[in-house]
CSV table of C-alpha atoms in Angstrom, one decimal:
chain,number,residue,atom,x,y,z
A,1,MET,CA,-15.1,-52.1,-111.0
A,2,SER,CA,-12.0,-50.0,-111.3
A,3,ASP,CA,-9.3,-50.3,-114.0
A,4,VAL,CA,-6.7,-50.0,-111.2
A,5,ILE,CA,-6.8,-50.4,-107.4
A,6,VAL,CA,-3.9,-48.7,-105.6
A,7,ILE,CA,-3.1,-49.9,-102.1
A,8,GLY,CA,-1.5,-47.1,-100.2
A,9,ALA,CA,-2.2,-43.3,-100.0
A,10,GLY,CA,1.4,-42.2,-99.4
A,11,VAL,CA,3.2,-40.2,-102.0
A,12,VAL,CA,4.1,-43.2,-104.2
A,13,GLY,CA,0.5,-44.5,-104.2
A,14,ALA,CA,-0.7,-41.0,-104.8
A,15,ALA,CA,1.6,-40.6,-107.8
A,16,CYS,CA,0.5,-44.0,-109.2
A,17,ALA,CA,-3.1,-42.9,-108.9
A,18,TYR,CA,-2.4,-39.5,-110.4
A,19,TYR,CA,-0.6,-40.7,-113.5
A,20,ALA,CA,-3.0,-43.6,-114.0
A,21,ALA,CA,-6.0,-41.2,-114.0
A,22,ARG,CA,-4.1,-38.9,-116.4
A,23,ALA,CA,-3.7,-41.9,-118.7
A,24,GLY,CA,-7.5,-42.3,-118.7
A,25,LEU,CA,-7.8,-45.2,-116.3
A,26,ASP,CA,-10.5,-45.5,-113.6
A,27,VAL,CA,-8.7,-45.6,-110.2
A,28,THR,CA,-9.6,-46.5,-106.6
A,29,VAL,CA,-7.1,-45.8,-103.8
A,30,VAL,CA,-7.4,-47.6,-100.5
A,31,ASP,CA,-5.5,-47.1,-97.3
A,32,ARG,CA,-6.0,-48.4,-93.8
A,33,GLY,CA,-5.1,-44.9,-92.4
A,34,PRO,CA,-5.2,-41.3,-93.7
A,35,VAL,CA,-3.4,-39.9,-96.7
A,36,ALA,CA,0.3,-39.8,-96.0
A,37,GLY,CA,-0.2,-41.5,-92.7
A,38,GLY,CA,2.9,-43.8,-92.9
A,39,THR,CA,6.4,-43.2,-94.2
A,40,THR,CA,5.4,-40.2,-96.3
A,41,GLY,CA,4.2,-38.3,-93.3
A,42,ALA,CA,7.5,-38.9,-91.5
A,43,GLY,CA,9.8,-37.7,-94.3
A,44,GLU,CA,11.7,-34.5,-95.1
A,45,GLY,CA,10.4,-34.2,-98.7
A,46,ASN,CA,13.8,-34.8,-100.3
A,47,ILE,CA,14.0,-34.7,-104.1
A,48,LEU,CA,17.7,-35.7,-104.6
A,49,VAL,CA,20.0,-36.6,-107.5
A,50,SER,CA,23.1,-36.0,-105.4
A,51,ASP,CA,23.0,-39.2,-103.4
A,52,LYS,CA,22.5,-41.6,-106.2
A,53,GLU,CA,25.2,-43.8,-107.7
A,54,PRO,CA,25.3,-44.0,-111.5
A,55,GLY,CA,22.8,-46.5,-112.7
A,56,PRO,CA,19.0,-47.2,-112.8
A,57,GLU,CA,18.2,-45.4,-109.6
A,58,LEU,CA,19.9,-42.2,-110.7
A,59,ASP,CA,18.1,-42.5,-114.1
A,60,LEU,CA,14.8,-42.8,-112.2
A,61,ALA,CA,15.8,-39.8,-110.0
A,62,LEU,CA,16.5,-37.6,-113.0
A,63,LEU,CA,13.2,-38.5,-114.6
A,64,SER,CA,11.4,-37.8,-111.4
A,65,ASN,CA,13.2,-34.5,-110.9
A,66,ARG,CA,11.9,-33.3,-114.2
A,67,LEU,CA,8.3,-34.5,-113.4
A,68,TRP,CA,8.4,-32.8,-110.0
A,69,ARG,CA,9.2,-29.6,-111.7
A,70,GLU,CA,6.3,-30.0,-114.0
A,71,LEU,CA,4.0,-30.9,-111.1
A,72,ALA,CA,5.2,-27.8,-109.2
A,73,GLY,CA,3.7,-25.7,-112.0
A,74,HIS,CA,0.2,-26.7,-110.7
A,75,GLY,CA,1.1,-25.1,-107.3
A,76,GLY,CA,0.4,-26.2,-103.8
A,77,PHE,CA,3.3,-28.5,-103.3
A,78,GLU,CA,5.7,-26.1,-101.4
A,79,PHE,CA,8.3,-27.1,-104.0
A,80,GLU,CA,11.6,-25.5,-103.2
A,81,ALA,CA,14.4,-25.7,-105.9
A,82,LYS,CA,16.9,-25.0,-103.2
A,83,GLY,CA,19.7,-27.2,-104.4
A,84,GLY,CA,21.9,-29.4,-102.4
A,85,LEU,CA,25.4,-29.0,-100.9
A,86,VAL,CA,27.4,-32.1,-100.0
A,87,VAL,CA,30.4,-31.4,-97.8
A,88,ALA,CA,33.5,-33.2,-96.9
A,89,ALA,CA,35.8,-32.8,-93.8
A,90,THR,CA,39.0,-34.3,-95.4
A,91,ALA,CA,40.8,-33.9,-98.7
A,92,ASP,CA,40.3,-37.6,-99.5
A,93,ALA,CA,36.5,-37.4,-98.8
A,94,TYR,CA,36.3,-34.3,-101.0
A,95,ARG,CA,38.1,-36.2,-103.9
A,96,GLN,CA,35.6,-39.0,-103.5
A,97,LEU,CA,32.7,-36.6,-103.7
A,98,THR,CA,34.0,-34.9,-106.9
A,99,ASP,CA,34.8,-38.3,-108.5
A,100,LEU,CA,31.2,-39.4,-107.8
A,101,ALA,CA,29.8,-36.2,-109.2
A,102,ALA,CA,31.8,-36.6,-112.4
A,103,ALA,CA,30.7,-40.2,-112.8
A,104,GLN,CA,27.0,-39.2,-112.3
A,105,GLY,CA,27.1,-36.9,-115.2
A,106,VAL,CA,24.6,-34.5,-113.6
A,107,GLU,CA,24.8,-30.7,-113.2
A,108,HIS,CA,27.1,-29.9,-110.4
A,109,THR,CA,29.9,-27.5,-109.2
A,110,ALA,CA,32.9,-28.6,-107.2
A,111,VAL,CA,33.4,-26.1,-104.3
A,112,PRO,CA,36.8,-25.9,-102.6
A,113,GLY,CA,36.8,-25.3,-98.9
A,114,GLU,CA,37.6,-21.6,-99.0
A,115,ALA,CA,34.6,-21.1,-101.3
A,116,LEU,CA,32.0,-22.9,-99.1
A,117,PRO,CA,31.0,-19.7,-97.2
A,118,GLY,CA,29.7,-18.3,-100.5
A,119,TYR,CA,27.2,-21.1,-100.5
A,120,GLU,CA,26.5,-21.4,-96.8
A,121,PRO,CA,27.9,-18.5,-94.7
A,122,GLU,CA,27.1,-20.3,-91.4
A,123,LEU,CA,29.0,-23.5,-92.2
A,124,ALA,CA,31.7,-24.5,-89.8
A,125,PRO,CA,35.2,-23.5,-90.9
A,126,GLY,CA,37.9,-26.0,-91.9
A,127,LEU,CA,35.9,-28.2,-94.2
A,128,ALA,CA,37.9,-29.5,-97.2
A,129,GLY,CA,35.2,-28.8,-99.8
A,130,GLY,CA,31.9,-29.9,-101.2
A,131,VAL,CA,29.8,-30.3,-104.3
A,132,HIS,CA,26.8,-28.2,-105.1
A,133,TYR,CA,23.9,-29.9,-107.0
A,134,PRO,CA,21.4,-27.3,-108.3
A,135,GLU,CA,18.8,-30.0,-109.2
A,136,ASP,CA,18.3,-31.1,-105.6
A,137,ALA,CA,14.9,-29.9,-104.3
A,138,GLN,CA,12.3,-30.4,-101.6
A,139,VAL,CA,8.5,-30.6,-101.2
A,140,GLN,CA,6.2,-30.7,-98.2
A,141,PRO,CA,5.6,-34.5,-98.4
A,142,MET,CA,2.1,-34.7,-96.8
A,143,LEU,CA,0.9,-31.8,-98.9
A,144,ALA,CA,2.4,-33.4,-102.0
A,145,ALA,CA,0.5,-36.7,-101.5
A,146,ALA,CA,-2.7,-34.9,-100.9
A,147,ARG,CA,-2.3,-32.5,-103.9
A,148,LEU,CA,-1.4,-35.4,-106.3
A,149,LEU,CA,-4.7,-37.2,-105.3
A,150,ASP,CA,-6.7,-34.0,-105.5
A,151,HIS,CA,-5.3,-32.9,-108.8
A,152,GLY,CA,-5.6,-36.3,-110.3
A,153,ALA,CA,-9.3,-36.5,-109.3
A,154,ARG,CA,-10.2,-32.9,-110.4
A,155,ALA,CA,-8.1,-32.5,-113.5
A,156,HIS,CA,-7.9,-36.0,-114.9
A,157,GLY,CA,-10.1,-38.4,-113.0
A,158,ARG,CA,-13.4,-36.6,-113.7
A,159,GLY,CA,-15.0,-38.5,-110.9
A,160,THR,CA,-13.1,-41.7,-111.6
A,161,LEU,CA,-10.3,-41.3,-109.0
A,162,ARG,CA,-11.8,-42.4,-105.7
A,163,LEU,CA,-10.1,-42.4,-102.4
A,164,ARG,CA,-11.2,-44.7,-99.6
A,165,THR,CA,-9.3,-44.2,-96.3
A,166,GLY,CA,-9.8,-46.4,-93.2
A,167,VAL,CA,-10.1,-49.5,-95.3
A,168,THR,CA,-7.7,-52.3,-94.6
A,169,VAL,CA,-6.7,-54.8,-97.3
A,170,THR,CA,-7.0,-58.4,-95.9
A,171,GLY,CA,-6.4,-60.4,-99.0
A,172,PHE,CA,-6.6,-60.6,-102.8
A,173,LEU,CA,-9.3,-61.8,-105.2
A,174,ARG,CA,-8.4,-64.1,-108.0
A,175,SER,CA,-9.7,-65.6,-111.2
A,176,GLY,CA,-7.5,-68.6,-111.6
A,177,GLU,CA,-4.0,-67.3,-111.1
A,178,ARG,CA,-4.9,-63.7,-112.0
A,179,VAL,CA,-5.4,-61.1,-109.3
A,180,THR,CA,-8.7,-59.4,-109.9
A,181,GLY,CA,-9.2,-57.3,-106.8
A,182,VAL,CA,-8.8,-57.0,-103.1
A,183,ARG,CA,-10.6,-58.2,-100.0
A,184,THR,CA,-11.0,-55.4,-97.4
A,185,SER,CA,-12.5,-54.6,-94.1
A,186,ALA,CA,-15.2,-52.8,-96.0
A,187,GLY,CA,-15.9,-55.6,-98.5
A,188,ASP,CA,-14.5,-56.8,-101.8
A,189,ILE,CA,-13.3,-54.3,-104.5
A,190,LEU,CA,-12.9,-55.6,-108.0
A,191,GLY,CA,-10.2,-54.2,-110.4
A,192,GLY,CA,-8.4,-54.9,-113.6
A,193,ALA,CA,-5.1,-54.5,-111.9
A,194,VAL,CA,-3.9,-54.0,-108.3
A,195,VAL,CA,-0.9,-51.8,-107.4
A,196,ASN,CA,1.0,-52.6,-104.1
A,197,ALA,CA,2.1,-49.1,-103.0
A,198,GLY,CA,2.3,-50.2,-99.3
A,199,GLY,CA,5.7,-48.6,-98.6
A,200,THR,CA,7.2,-50.3,-95.6
A,201,TRP,CA,4.3,-52.8,-95.4
A,202,GLY,CA,4.8,-53.7,-99.1
A,203,GLY,CA,6.3,-57.0,-98.2
A,204,ASP,CA,3.3,-57.9,-96.0
A,205,LEU,CA,0.9,-57.1,-98.8
A,206,ALA,CA,2.9,-59.2,-101.2
A,207,ARG,CA,2.7,-62.1,-98.8
A,208,LEU,CA,-1.1,-61.8,-98.8
A,209,ALA,CA,-0.8,-62.4,-102.6
A,210,GLY,CA,1.5,-65.4,-102.1
A,211,VAL,CA,4.7,-63.7,-103.4
A,212,HIS,CA,7.9,-62.7,-101.7
A,213,LEU,CA,9.3,-59.2,-101.5
A,214,PRO,CA,12.1,-58.6,-98.9
A,215,VAL,CA,10.9,-55.1,-97.9
A,216,LEU,CA,12.1,-54.3,-94.3
A,217,PRO,CA,11.6,-51.2,-92.1
A,218,ARG,CA,14.6,-49.0,-91.5
A,219,ARG,CA,13.9,-46.5,-88.7
A,220,GLY,CA,15.0,-42.9,-88.9
A,221,PHE,CA,14.6,-39.9,-86.6
A,222,ILE,CA,14.3,-36.2,-87.4
A,223,LEU,CA,14.7,-33.3,-85.1
A,224,VAL,CA,12.8,-30.1,-85.6
A,225,THR,CA,13.9,-26.7,-84.3
A,226,GLU,CA,11.9,-23.7,-83.2
A,227,PRO,CA,11.2,-21.3,-86.1
A,228,LEU,CA,14.1,-18.9,-86.7
A,229,PRO,CA,13.5,-15.2,-87.3
A,230,LYS,CA,15.7,-15.3,-90.5
A,231,PRO,CA,16.9,-18.2,-92.7
A,232,LEU,CA,20.1,-19.8,-91.4
A,233,ILE,CA,20.6,-22.5,-94.1
A,234,ARG,CA,20.2,-21.9,-97.8
A,235,HIS,CA,20.4,-25.4,-99.2
A,236,LYS,CA,19.9,-29.0,-98.2
A,237,VAL,CA,23.3,-29.7,-96.6
A,238,TYR,CA,24.7,-33.0,-95.7
A,239,THR,CA,28.0,-34.7,-95.2
A,240,ALA,CA,29.7,-37.3,-97.3
A,241,ALA,CA,28.9,-39.9,-94.6
A,242,TYR,CA,25.2,-39.6,-95.4
A,243,ALA,CA,25.5,-41.2,-98.8
A,244,GLU,CA,27.6,-43.9,-97.2
A,245,GLY,CA,24.7,-44.6,-94.8
A,246,VAL,CA,22.2,-44.8,-97.7
A,247,ALA,CA,24.3,-47.5,-99.4
A,248,SER,CA,25.1,-49.4,-96.2
A,249,ASP,CA,23.6,-52.9,-95.6
A,250,SER,CA,24.2,-52.8,-91.9
A,251,ALA,CA,21.3,-53.2,-89.5
A,252,ASP,CA,23.2,-51.2,-86.9
A,253,LEU,CA,22.7,-47.6,-86.1
A,254,ALA,CA,24.3,-45.1,-88.4
A,255,THR,CA,24.0,-41.3,-88.3
A,256,ALA,CA,25.2,-38.5,-90.5
A,257,ALA,CA,24.5,-34.8,-90.5
A,258,VAL,CA,21.6,-33.7,-92.8
A,259,VAL,CA,20.4,-30.1,-92.2
A,260,GLU,CA,18.0,-27.9,-94.0
A,261,GLY,CA,15.5,-25.1,-93.5
A,262,THR,CA,11.8,-25.0,-94.3
A,263,PRO,CA,9.5,-22.2,-95.4
A,264,ALA,CA,8.0,-22.1,-91.9
A,265,GLY,CA,11.5,-21.1,-90.5
A,266,THR,CA,12.2,-24.3,-88.7
A,267,VAL,CA,15.3,-26.4,-89.3
A,268,LEU,CA,15.1,-30.2,-90.0
A,269,ILE,CA,17.9,-32.2,-88.7
A,270,GLY,CA,18.7,-35.9,-89.5
A,271,ALA,CA,19.6,-38.5,-90.4
A,272,SER,CA,19.7,-41.8,-88.6
A,273,ARG,CA,19.2,-45.4,-90.0
A,274,GLU,CA,18.8,-48.6,-88.1
A,275,ARG,CA,16.8,-51.8,-88.5
A,276,VAL,CA,14.9,-52.4,-85.3
A,277,GLY,CA,11.6,-53.6,-86.8
A,278,PHE,CA,8.6,-51.3,-86.2
A,279,ASP,CA,9.8,-50.0,-82.8
A,280,ARG,CA,8.8,-46.4,-82.4
A,281,THR,CA,10.4,-45.8,-79.1
A,282,THR,CA,12.1,-42.4,-79.0
A,283,SER,CA,15.9,-42.8,-78.6
A,284,LEU,CA,17.4,-39.9,-76.7
A,285,PRO,CA,21.0,-41.1,-77.5
A,286,VAL,CA,20.2,-41.0,-81.2
A,287,LEU,CA,18.6,-37.5,-81.0
A,288,SER,CA,21.6,-36.3,-79.0
A,289,ARG,CA,23.9,-37.6,-81.7
A,290,LEU,CA,21.9,-35.9,-84.4
A,291,ALA,CA,21.9,-32.6,-82.6
A,292,ALA,CA,25.7,-32.7,-81.9
A,293,GLN,CA,26.4,-33.5,-85.6
A,294,ALA,CA,24.2,-30.6,-86.7
A,295,VAL,CA,25.9,-28.2,-84.4
A,296,GLU,CA,29.3,-29.4,-85.6
A,297,LEU,CA,28.3,-28.6,-89.1
A,298,PHE,CA,26.4,-25.3,-88.3
A,299,PRO,CA,27.8,-23.9,-85.0
A,300,ALA,CA,25.0,-21.2,-84.9
A,301,LEU,CA,22.5,-24.0,-84.2
A,302,ALA,CA,24.0,-24.4,-80.7
A,303,GLY,CA,21.8,-21.6,-79.5
A,304,VAL,CA,18.6,-22.9,-81.1
A,305,ARG,CA,16.0,-25.0,-79.3
A,306,ALA,CA,14.8,-28.3,-80.7
A,307,ILE,CA,11.0,-28.4,-80.1
A,308,ARG,CA,10.1,-31.8,-81.3
A,309,SER,CA,11.2,-35.0,-83.0
A,310,TYR,CA,9.5,-37.7,-85.0
A,311,CYS,CA,10.5,-41.1,-86.5
A,312,GLY,CA,9.5,-43.0,-89.6
A,313,PHE,CA,10.4,-46.3,-91.3
A,314,ARG,CA,12.1,-46.4,-94.7
A,315,PRO,CA,11.0,-49.4,-96.8
A,316,TYR,CA,14.4,-51.0,-97.3
A,317,CYS,CA,15.3,-53.5,-100.0
A,318,PRO,CA,18.6,-55.5,-99.9
A,319,ASP,CA,19.9,-54.1,-103.2
A,320,HIS,CA,18.8,-50.5,-102.4
A,321,LEU,CA,16.5,-50.4,-105.5
A,322,PRO,CA,12.7,-50.0,-105.4
A,323,VAL,CA,10.3,-52.6,-106.7
A,324,ILE,CA,8.4,-51.3,-109.7
A,325,GLY,CA,6.4,-53.2,-112.3
A,326,PRO,CA,4.2,-56.2,-112.9
A,327,ASP,CA,4.7,-59.4,-110.8
A,328,PRO,CA,5.0,-62.4,-113.1
A,329,ARG,CA,4.3,-64.7,-110.2
A,330,ALA,CA,0.8,-63.1,-109.7
A,331,PRO,CA,-0.6,-61.8,-113.0
A,332,GLY,CA,-2.6,-58.6,-112.4
A,333,LEU,CA,-0.5,-57.6,-109.4
A,334,TYR,CA,1.9,-54.6,-109.8
A,335,HIS,CA,4.3,-53.3,-107.2
A,336,ALA,CA,5.5,-49.7,-106.4
A,337,CYS,CA,7.3,-50.0,-103.1
A,338,GLY,CA,10.7,-50.5,-101.5
A,339,HIS,CA,12.1,-47.0,-102.2
A,340,GLU,CA,13.8,-46.7,-98.8
A,341,GLY,CA,14.4,-43.0,-98.1
A,342,ALA,CA,13.9,-41.9,-101.6
A,343,GLY,CA,10.2,-42.5,-102.1
A,344,ILE,CA,9.2,-38.8,-102.1
A,345,GLY,CA,11.8,-38.0,-104.7
A,346,LEU,CA,11.2,-41.0,-106.9
A,347,ALA,CA,7.4,-41.0,-106.6
A,348,PRO,CA,6.5,-39.2,-109.9
A,349,ALA,CA,8.7,-41.4,-112.1
A,350,THR,CA,7.4,-44.5,-110.4
A,351,GLY,CA,3.8,-43.5,-111.0
A,352,TYR,CA,4.5,-42.2,-114.5
A,353,LEU,CA,6.3,-45.4,-115.7
A,354,LEU,CA,3.8,-47.8,-114.0
A,355,ALA,CA,0.9,-45.9,-115.5
A,356,GLN,CA,2.4,-46.3,-118.9
A,357,ARG,CA,2.7,-50.1,-118.3
A,358,LEU,CA,-0.9,-50.2,-117.0
A,359,ALA,CA,-2.2,-48.4,-120.1
A,360,GLY,CA,-0.5,-50.9,-122.4
A,361,GLU,CA,2.2,-48.6,-123.5
A,362,ARG,CA,6.0,-49.2,-123.5
A,363,PRO,CA,7.5,-47.4,-120.4
A,364,GLU,CA,9.9,-44.6,-121.1
A,365,MET,CA,12.5,-46.4,-118.9
A,366,ASP,CA,13.5,-50.0,-118.7
A,367,LEU,CA,11.8,-51.5,-115.6
A,368,ARG,CA,13.8,-54.7,-115.5
A,369,PRO,CA,16.3,-53.5,-112.9
A,370,PHE,CA,13.3,-53.0,-110.5
A,371,ARG,CA,11.5,-56.2,-111.3
A,372,PRO,CA,9.7,-57.8,-108.3
A,373,ASP,CA,11.0,-61.4,-108.9
A,374,ARG,CA,14.7,-60.4,-108.8
A,375,PHE,CA,15.3,-61.5,-105.2
A,376,GLY,CA,16.6,-65.0,-104.2
A,377,GLU,CA,15.5,-67.2,-101.4
A,378,GLU,CA,18.6,-66.2,-99.4
A,379,GLU,CA,17.1,-62.7,-99.0
A,380,ARG,CA,14.1,-63.9,-97.1
């Protein structure tokens, strides 16, 4: 019997397992697919503070940013402290960016339009300005999930962090009202607590336990270019419209230019958002729009070939906050899901705080804004 069963081997589940093992708890991780086989494997690896409004999510992002930098000291994450540059086409949009940065209270530099080439020489001319966030960073997401699990098992688990892939959770075990484990395609697994880290499928897992979480899939595409002989883009660069898309409640398609390089020399181009269920059909109009927006931002990309694309599903919650903490409707059940497009960035803080709660300690941050029972019936 494990102290904790974590459902989901994406980066959030991996972080929950890592920090639970570090707290001295016996952990079993189960996933119906491979490590990082869902949303994590379709992400860019963003670790952002720049796109967060002041409030609990920004506080979570700042804690996570610190934890990512600690984790990067272990090596093997392809952690890049590249910084982020948010740019605006108009004077009004630039003012809104600088107002947000001032309200956030995080380290930043306002960059007038004429100074932007000093940050990104290949940026299109004529932009009104931008804001540079030195704390923005990036990891290789699939590698990050695998490293968290491996390091948790080797450094902290001492044989008590077990990973079981290809195992589908089909239900929950109970003793009275209390959740005491999971039923799976490979048999029952008993545990002192169960963590739902199912990402986009977190709502489906909650339903198996008889509780409601309005987690919905929000599809996004990414274009990948051919490797470039020399770096073209220094930071993660995105337009002011990207943050607007993150905060939007619309189910309709929204796109905004997000462009960044990787250590392999490729350029990643996003971002699109739309709620179309779990439809994985490649949309050429969406990819064409992403390519055009990227070229508008970085004209030098016009001569670069896109070699592939992929899509993933962000686990969207109506209030744009993740679900983190114990579920009072099902004692013994904890949730760590609903992070939308910020799961990779917020994973360490999520796992760290949840592990504190699982170990009987007071979490470093107030988890009440993320409580699982905050949603009303109208959000079903």
